[in-house]
């Protein structure tokens, strides 16, 4: 099998290091035991060709054989198709629905909140308060769902990779304080060897390249 390649930025500011979404693909490939290469694309001066791979000028994208996939969620599904570890035929619809829930129900609420946090907002105006309420309305239900569960579906899957990565960013800004089951779930996810390796290697990349 020819190698998978993940393309990510050649540099990012300090704050997002460890949180660049290539980590989702690294993590999945590590879980699956599939070898992969990392290629770099310029962060500061995005070349026109970047948009041929990722129409929004973002990262990551995944390349394999004659295929190229942008959107980390699509990349996760593609990797799952090449591994029995990350999606099983009996529960694929359940994994797919939870992968979408991670990106379309939870990350949809968490991302505006983390952008406000990144920018130092103090959550005093009505707009910010509404975004905070939106996030908590999602976390409240996630916490309940995770009360009796180790993983989103019967076994660890790409949906857990997406959900854990979404929750990780919320946790970074202490947003999971009141959600003990979310915290326990996240802890279980990030204590996996595959995550630790993916995380370490992303940090190493940004500490050595410029
Ligand atoms: N929905 C996209 C989001 C990708 C994304 O936000 N990538 C960030 C890095 S984690 C990025 O490229 N940021 C730079 C930018 O938006 O210009 C995915 O999941 O792949």
PDB file of C-alpha atoms and ligand atoms in Angstrom:
ATOM      1  CA  UNK A   1       0.000   0.000   0.000  1.00  0.00           C
ATOM      2  CA  UNK A   2       1.439   3.369  -0.913  1.00  0.00           C
ATOM      3  CA  UNK A   3       1.868   5.768   1.940  1.00  0.00           C
ATOM      4  CA  UNK A   4      -0.703   8.190   3.145  1.00  0.00           C
ATOM      5  CA  UNK A   5       0.462  11.796   3.270  1.00  0.00           C
ATOM      6  CA  UNK A   6      -0.879  14.504   5.533  1.00  0.00           C
ATOM      7  CA  UNK A   7      -0.233  18.081   4.487  1.00  0.00           C
ATOM      8  CA  UNK A   8      -0.101  20.671   7.227  1.00  0.00           C
ATOM      9  CA  UNK A   9       1.369  24.133   7.823  1.00  0.00           C
ATOM     10  CA  UNK A  10       5.135  24.646   7.951  1.00  0.00           C
ATOM     11  CA  UNK A  11       4.695  26.913  10.959  1.00  0.00           C
ATOM     12  CA  UNK A  12       1.908  28.118  13.249  1.00  0.00           C
ATOM     13  CA  UNK A  13       1.917  30.642  16.112  1.00  0.00           C
ATOM     14  CA  UNK A  14       2.499  29.207  19.563  1.00  0.00           C
ATOM     15  CA  UNK A  15      -1.127  29.220  20.725  1.00  0.00           C
ATOM     16  CA  UNK A  16      -2.505  26.621  18.276  1.00  0.00           C
ATOM     17  CA  UNK A  17       0.479  24.282  18.530  1.00  0.00           C
ATOM     18  CA  UNK A  18      -0.769  20.864  19.526  1.00  0.00           C
ATOM     19  CA  UNK A  19      -4.244  21.783  18.245  1.00  0.00           C
ATOM     20  CA  UNK A  20      -3.730  22.008  14.477  1.00  0.00           C
ATOM     21  CA  UNK A  21      -6.298  19.689  12.927  1.00  0.00           C
ATOM     22  CA  UNK A  22      -3.722  17.514  11.207  1.00  0.00           C
ATOM     23  CA  UNK A  23      -3.623  15.868  14.627  1.00  0.00           C
ATOM     24  CA  UNK A  24      -6.968  14.200  13.853  1.00  0.00           C
ATOM     25  CA  UNK A  25      -5.501  12.464  10.808  1.00  0.00           C
ATOM     26  CA  UNK A  26      -2.210  11.653  12.525  1.00  0.00           C
ATOM     27  CA  UNK A  27      -4.120  10.151  15.439  1.00  0.00           C
ATOM     28  CA  UNK A  28      -6.342   8.011  13.187  1.00  0.00           C
ATOM     29  CA  UNK A  29      -3.402   6.720  11.145  1.00  0.00           C
ATOM     30  CA  UNK A  30      -1.506   5.921  14.336  1.00  0.00           C
ATOM     31  CA  UNK A  31      -4.512   4.024  15.708  1.00  0.00           C
ATOM     32  CA  UNK A  32      -4.787   2.101  12.443  1.00  0.00           C
ATOM     33  CA  UNK A  33      -1.072   1.351  12.321  1.00  0.00           C
ATOM     34  CA  UNK A  34      -0.879   2.838   8.826  1.00  0.00           C
ATOM     35  CA  UNK A  35       2.421   4.536   7.942  1.00  0.00           C
ATOM     36  CA  UNK A  36       2.242   8.109   6.706  1.00  0.00           C
ATOM     37  CA  UNK A  37       4.359  11.048   5.639  1.00  0.00           C
ATOM     38  CA  UNK A  38       3.974  14.684   6.573  1.00  0.00           C
ATOM     39  CA  UNK A  39       4.290  17.373   3.938  1.00  0.00           C
ATOM     40  CA  UNK A  40       4.391  21.061   4.691  1.00  0.00           C
ATOM     41  CA  UNK A  41       2.735  24.043   3.079  1.00  0.00           C
ATOM     42  CA  UNK A  42       3.432  27.695   3.800  1.00  0.00           C
ATOM     43  CA  UNK A  43       1.423  29.272   6.606  1.00  0.00           C
ATOM     44  CA  UNK A  44       2.493  32.837   6.072  1.00  0.00           C
ATOM     45  CA  UNK A  45       2.376  33.228   2.334  1.00  0.00           C
ATOM     46  CA  UNK A  46      -0.238  30.842   1.020  1.00  0.00           C
ATOM     47  CA  UNK A  47       0.526  29.971  -2.548  1.00  0.00           C
ATOM     48  CA  UNK A  48      -2.200  29.885  -5.172  1.00  0.00           C
ATOM     49  CA  UNK A  49      -1.708  26.129  -5.497  1.00  0.00           C
ATOM     50  CA  UNK A  50      -2.717  25.693  -1.839  1.00  0.00           C
ATOM     51  CA  UNK A  51      -6.321  26.467  -2.836  1.00  0.00           C
ATOM     52  CA  UNK A  52      -6.296  23.647  -5.370  1.00  0.00           C
ATOM     53  CA  UNK A  53      -5.854  21.226  -2.467  1.00  0.00           C
ATOM     54  CA  UNK A  54      -7.921  23.011   0.178  1.00  0.00           C
ATOM     55  CA  UNK A  55     -10.346  25.601  -1.224  1.00  0.00           C
ATOM     56  CA  UNK A  56     -10.365  27.669   1.977  1.00  0.00           C
ATOM     57  CA  UNK A  57      -6.593  27.895   2.225  1.00  0.00           C
ATOM     58  CA  UNK A  58      -6.620  25.748   5.361  1.00  0.00           C
ATOM     59  CA  UNK A  59      -5.027  22.502   6.507  1.00  0.00           C
ATOM     60  CA  UNK A  60      -5.020  19.567   6.736  1.00  0.00           C
ATOM     61  CA  UNK A  61      -5.502  17.586   3.611  1.00  0.00           C
ATOM     62  CA  UNK A  62      -4.851  13.921   3.081  1.00  0.00           C
ATOM     63  CA  UNK A  63      -3.328  12.300  -0.010  1.00  0.00           C
ATOM     64  CA  UNK A  64      -3.377   8.623  -0.816  1.00  0.00           C
ATOM     65  CA  UNK A  65      -2.793   6.955  -4.169  1.00  0.00           C
ATOM     66  CA  UNK A  66      -4.665   9.118  -6.699  1.00  0.00           C
ATOM     67  CA  UNK A  67      -6.956  10.713  -4.096  1.00  0.00           C
ATOM     68  CA  UNK A  68      -6.840  13.921  -2.151  1.00  0.00           C
ATOM     69  CA  UNK A  69      -9.271  14.736   0.634  1.00  0.00           C
ATOM     70  CA  UNK A  70      -9.725  18.014   2.470  1.00  0.00           C
ATOM     71  CA  UNK A  71     -11.870  18.479   5.630  1.00  0.00           C
ATOM     72  CA  UNK A  72     -10.539  16.563   8.619  1.00  0.00           C
ATOM     73  CA  UNK A  73     -13.867  14.728   9.068  1.00  0.00           C
ATOM     74  CA  UNK A  74     -13.762  13.434   5.495  1.00  0.00           C
ATOM     75  CA  UNK A  75     -10.132  12.435   6.022  1.00  0.00           C
ATOM     76  CA  UNK A  76     -11.115  10.507   9.162  1.00  0.00           C
ATOM     77  CA  UNK A  77     -13.792   8.595   7.272  1.00  0.00           C
ATOM     78  CA  UNK A  78     -11.378   7.833   4.455  1.00  0.00           C
ATOM     79  CA  UNK A  79      -8.844   6.445   6.922  1.00  0.00           C
ATOM     80  CA  UNK A  80     -11.584   4.430   8.647  1.00  0.00           C
ATOM     81  CA  UNK A  81     -12.388   2.807   5.296  1.00  0.00           C
ATOM     82  CA  UNK A  82      -8.831   1.490   5.276  1.00  0.00           C
ATOM     83  CA  UNK A  83      -8.853   0.094   8.795  1.00  0.00           C
ATOM     84  CA  UNK A  84     -10.922  -2.391  10.783  1.00  0.00           C
ATOM     85  CA  UNK A  85      -9.888  -0.592  13.954  1.00  0.00           C
ATOM     86  CA  UNK A  86     -11.717   2.679  13.480  1.00  0.00           C
ATOM     87  CA  UNK A  87     -15.129   1.747  12.148  1.00  0.00           C
ATOM     88  CA  UNK A  88     -16.751  -1.664  12.071  1.00  0.00           C
ATOM     89  CA  UNK A  89     -19.241  -2.790   9.446  1.00  0.00           C
ATOM     90  CA  UNK A  90     -21.929  -3.442  12.071  1.00  0.00           C
ATOM     91  CA  UNK A  91     -21.779   0.040  13.545  1.00  0.00           C
ATOM     92  CA  UNK A  92     -20.719   2.242  10.635  1.00  0.00           C
ATOM     93  CA  UNK A  93     -23.944   4.312  10.572  1.00  0.00           C
ATOM     94  CA  UNK A  94     -23.621   4.973  14.269  1.00  0.00           C
ATOM     95  CA  UNK A  95     -19.992   6.068  13.878  1.00  0.00           C
ATOM     96  CA  UNK A  96     -20.897   8.319  10.952  1.00  0.00           C
ATOM     97  CA  UNK A  97     -23.722  10.021  12.851  1.00  0.00           C
ATOM     98  CA  UNK A  98     -21.430  10.686  15.820  1.00  0.00           C
ATOM     99  CA  UNK A  99     -18.666  11.969  13.586  1.00  0.00           C
ATOM    100  CA  UNK A 100     -21.134  14.491  12.167  1.00  0.00           C
ATOM    101  CA  UNK A 101     -22.389  15.297  15.661  1.00  0.00           C
ATOM    102  CA  UNK A 102     -18.836  16.080  16.771  1.00  0.00           C
ATOM    103  CA  UNK A 103     -18.258  18.453  13.867  1.00  0.00           C
ATOM    104  CA  UNK A 104     -21.710  19.789  13.155  1.00  0.00           C
ATOM    105  CA  UNK A 105     -23.358  19.942  16.577  1.00  0.00           C
ATOM    106  CA  UNK A 106     -20.535  20.310  19.093  1.00  0.00           C
ATOM    107  CA  UNK A 107     -17.736  21.974  17.115  1.00  0.00           C
ATOM    108  CA  UNK A 108     -20.284  24.311  15.558  1.00  0.00           C
ATOM    109  CA  UNK A 109     -20.891  25.659  19.070  1.00  0.00           C
ATOM    110  CA  UNK A 110     -17.381  25.303  20.452  1.00  0.00           C
ATOM    111  CA  UNK A 111     -15.514  27.043  17.653  1.00  0.00           C
ATOM    112  CA  UNK A 112     -17.045  30.529  17.978  1.00  0.00           C
ATOM    113  CA  UNK A 113     -16.559  30.238  21.745  1.00  0.00           C
ATOM    114  CA  UNK A 114     -12.888  29.313  21.417  1.00  0.00           C
ATOM    115  CA  UNK A 115     -12.318  32.122  18.918  1.00  0.00           C
ATOM    116  CA  UNK A 116     -13.688  34.543  21.523  1.00  0.00           C
ATOM    117  CA  UNK A 117     -11.443  32.967  24.157  1.00  0.00           C
ATOM    118  CA  UNK A 118      -8.404  33.170  21.858  1.00  0.00           C
ATOM    119  CA  UNK A 119      -9.105  36.843  21.324  1.00  0.00           C
ATOM    120  CA  UNK A 120      -9.398  37.596  25.051  1.00  0.00           C
ATOM    121  CA  UNK A 121     -13.154  38.345  25.067  1.00  0.00           C
ATOM    122  CA  UNK A 122     -14.593  38.751  28.577  1.00  0.00           C
ATOM    123  CA  UNK A 123     -18.087  37.467  27.710  1.00  0.00           C
ATOM    124  CA  UNK A 124     -19.846  40.589  28.927  1.00  0.00           C
ATOM    125  CA  UNK A 125     -21.797  41.493  25.811  1.00  0.00           C
ATOM    126  CA  UNK A 126     -25.040  39.832  24.652  1.00  0.00           C
ATOM    127  CA  UNK A 127     -23.431  38.250  21.561  1.00  0.00           C
ATOM    128  CA  UNK A 128     -20.680  36.503  23.517  1.00  0.00           C
ATOM    129  CA  UNK A 129     -23.116  35.416  26.220  1.00  0.00           C
ATOM    130  CA  UNK A 130     -25.356  33.857  23.564  1.00  0.00           C
ATOM    131  CA  UNK A 131     -22.418  31.919  22.148  1.00  0.00           C
ATOM    132  CA  UNK A 132     -21.505  30.705  25.632  1.00  0.00           C
ATOM    133  CA  UNK A 133     -25.090  29.545  26.226  1.00  0.00           C
ATOM    134  CA  UNK A 134     -25.057  27.775  22.847  1.00  0.00           C
ATOM    135  CA  UNK A 135     -21.926  25.855  23.809  1.00  0.00           C
ATOM    136  CA  UNK A 136     -23.259  24.903  27.236  1.00  0.00           C
ATOM    137  CA  UNK A 137     -26.515  23.669  25.725  1.00  0.00           C
ATOM    138  CA  UNK A 138     -24.460  21.177  23.696  1.00  0.00           C
ATOM    139  CA  UNK A 139     -22.071  20.200  26.504  1.00  0.00           C
ATOM    140  CA  UNK A 140     -24.906  19.561  28.929  1.00  0.00           C
ATOM    141  CA  UNK A 141     -26.295  16.874  26.627  1.00  0.00           C
ATOM    142  CA  UNK A 142     -22.870  15.454  25.779  1.00  0.00           C
ATOM    143  CA  UNK A 143     -22.154  15.098  29.478  1.00  0.00           C
ATOM    144  CA  UNK A 144     -25.376  13.156  29.993  1.00  0.00           C
ATOM    145  CA  UNK A 145     -24.722  10.947  26.973  1.00  0.00           C
ATOM    146  CA  UNK A 146     -21.229  10.117  28.229  1.00  0.00           C
ATOM    147  CA  UNK A 147     -22.365   9.380  31.796  1.00  0.00           C
ATOM    148  CA  UNK A 148     -22.556   5.609  31.238  1.00  0.00           C
ATOM    149  CA  UNK A 149     -20.235   5.271  28.258  1.00  0.00           C
ATOM    150  CA  UNK A 150     -16.555   4.884  27.504  1.00  0.00           C
ATOM    151  CA  UNK A 151     -16.887   5.734  23.807  1.00  0.00           C
ATOM    152  CA  UNK A 152     -19.523   7.321  21.590  1.00  0.00           C
ATOM    153  CA  UNK A 153     -20.356   3.954  20.029  1.00  0.00           C
ATOM    154  CA  UNK A 154     -19.656   0.410  21.239  1.00  0.00           C
ATOM    155  CA  UNK A 155     -15.976   0.712  20.484  1.00  0.00           C
ATOM    156  CA  UNK A 156     -13.410   3.459  19.985  1.00  0.00           C
ATOM    157  CA  UNK A 157     -13.785   4.945  16.489  1.00  0.00           C
ATOM    158  CA  UNK A 158     -12.994   7.934  14.299  1.00  0.00           C
ATOM    159  CA  UNK A 159     -16.020   9.637  15.870  1.00  0.00           C
ATOM    160  CA  UNK A 160     -14.160   9.623  19.203  1.00  0.00           C
ATOM    161  CA  UNK A 161     -11.112  11.151  17.548  1.00  0.00           C
ATOM    162  CA  UNK A 162     -13.208  14.020  16.220  1.00  0.00           C
ATOM    163  CA  UNK A 163     -15.200  14.491  19.433  1.00  0.00           C
ATOM    164  CA  UNK A 164     -12.137  14.323  21.675  1.00  0.00           C
ATOM    165  CA  UNK A 165     -10.285  16.836  19.545  1.00  0.00           C
ATOM    166  CA  UNK A 166     -13.252  19.206  19.660  1.00  0.00           C
ATOM    167  CA  UNK A 167     -13.552  18.857  23.448  1.00  0.00           C
ATOM    168  CA  UNK A 168      -9.802  19.248  23.918  1.00  0.00           C
ATOM    169  CA  UNK A 169      -9.929  22.808  22.702  1.00  0.00           C
ATOM    170  CA  UNK A 170     -12.847  23.614  25.002  1.00  0.00           C
ATOM    171  CA  UNK A 171     -10.974  22.038  27.904  1.00  0.00           C
ATOM    172  CA  UNK A 172      -7.937  24.143  27.149  1.00  0.00           C
ATOM    173  CA  UNK A 173      -9.966  27.190  28.152  1.00  0.00           C
ATOM    174  CA  UNK A 174     -11.519  25.417  31.162  1.00  0.00           C
ATOM    175  CA  UNK A 175     -14.876  25.055  29.410  1.00  0.00           C
ATOM    176  CA  UNK A 176     -15.445  21.501  30.677  1.00  0.00           C
ATOM    177  CA  UNK A 177     -15.220  22.430  34.367  1.00  0.00           C
ATOM    178  CA  UNK A 178     -18.836  21.541  35.168  1.00  0.00           C
ATOM    179  CA  UNK A 179     -18.935  18.495  32.878  1.00  0.00           C
ATOM    180  CA  UNK A 180     -17.210  15.665  34.701  1.00  0.00           C
ATOM    181  CA  UNK A 181     -18.281  12.922  32.269  1.00  0.00           C
ATOM    182  CA  UNK A 182     -16.940  14.915  29.322  1.00  0.00           C
ATOM    183  CA  UNK A 183     -13.654  15.344  31.197  1.00  0.00           C
ATOM    184  CA  UNK A 184     -13.448  11.643  32.054  1.00  0.00           C
ATOM    185  CA  UNK A 185     -14.176  10.710  28.433  1.00  0.00           C
ATOM    186  CA  UNK A 186     -11.586  13.160  27.136  1.00  0.00           C
ATOM    187  CA  UNK A 187      -8.993  11.838  29.564  1.00  0.00           C
ATOM    188  CA  UNK A 188      -9.622   8.299  28.304  1.00  0.00           C
ATOM    189  CA  UNK A 189      -9.238   9.403  24.696  1.00  0.00           C
ATOM    190  CA  UNK A 190      -6.041  11.395  25.124  1.00  0.00           C
ATOM    191  CA  UNK A 191      -4.382   8.728  27.246  1.00  0.00           C
ATOM    192  CA  UNK A 192      -4.280   6.453  24.183  1.00  0.00           C
ATOM    193  CA  UNK A 193      -0.770   5.830  22.867  1.00  0.00           C
ATOM    194  CA  UNK A 194      -1.786   6.874  19.341  1.00  0.00           C
ATOM    195  CA  UNK A 195      -2.928  10.301  20.508  1.00  0.00           C
ATOM    196  CA  UNK A 196       0.192  10.843  22.600  1.00  0.00           C
ATOM    197  CA  UNK A 197       2.441  10.066  19.631  1.00  0.00           C
ATOM    198  CA  UNK A 198       0.447  12.276  17.259  1.00  0.00           C
ATOM    199  CA  UNK A 199       0.481  15.150  19.745  1.00  0.00           C
ATOM    200  CA  UNK A 200       4.192  14.828  20.498  1.00  0.00           C
ATOM    201  CA  UNK A 201       5.071  14.767  16.817  1.00  0.00           C
ATOM    202  CA  UNK A 202       2.997  17.840  16.030  1.00  0.00           C
ATOM    203  CA  UNK A 203       4.683  19.746  18.849  1.00  0.00           C
ATOM    204  CA  UNK A 204       8.104  18.549  17.697  1.00  0.00           C
ATOM    205  CA  UNK A 205       7.390  19.721  14.167  1.00  0.00           C
ATOM    206  CA  UNK A 206       6.592  23.253  15.299  1.00  0.00           C
ATOM    207  CA  UNK A 207       9.502  23.426  17.664  1.00  0.00           C
ATOM    208  CA  UNK A 208      11.972  22.568  14.905  1.00  0.00           C
ATOM    209  CA  UNK A 209      10.695  24.188  11.704  1.00  0.00           C
ATOM    210  CA  UNK A 210      10.267  27.795  10.846  1.00  0.00           C
TER     211      UNK A 210
HETATM  212  N1  LIG B   1     -13.317  22.254   8.756  1.00  0.00           N
HETATM  213  C1  LIG B   1     -11.908  22.212   8.497  1.00  0.00           C
HETATM  214  C2  LIG B   1     -11.245  23.274   9.335  1.00  0.00           C
HETATM  215  C3  LIG B   1      -9.781  23.355   9.042  1.00  0.00           C
HETATM  216  C4  LIG B   1      -9.117  24.435   9.889  1.00  0.00           C
HETATM  217  O1  LIG B   1      -9.781  25.225  10.588  1.00  0.00           O
HETATM  218  N2  LIG B   1      -7.794  24.457   9.815  1.00  0.00           N
HETATM  219  C5  LIG B   1      -7.021  25.459  10.517  1.00  0.00           C
HETATM  220  C6  LIG B   1      -5.845  24.815  11.228  1.00  0.00           C
HETATM  221  S1  LIG B   1      -6.447  23.786  12.519  1.00  0.00           S
HETATM  222  C7  LIG B   1      -6.453  26.426   9.501  1.00  0.00           C
HETATM  223  O2  LIG B   1      -6.050  26.016   8.439  1.00  0.00           O
HETATM  224  N3  LIG B   1      -6.423  27.709   9.864  1.00  0.00           N
HETATM  225  C8  LIG B   1      -5.883  28.731   9.031  1.00  0.00           C
HETATM  226  C9  LIG B   1      -6.931  29.520   8.335  1.00  0.00           C
HETATM  227  O3  LIG B   1      -8.141  29.284   8.545  1.00  0.00           O
HETATM  228  O4  LIG B   1      -6.557  30.402   7.577  1.00  0.00           O
HETATM  229  C10 LIG B   1     -11.356  20.820   8.831  1.00  0.00           C
HETATM  230  O5  LIG B   1     -11.872  20.210   9.782  1.00  0.00           O
HETATM  231  O6  LIG B   1     -10.440  20.338   8.136  1.00  0.00           O
END
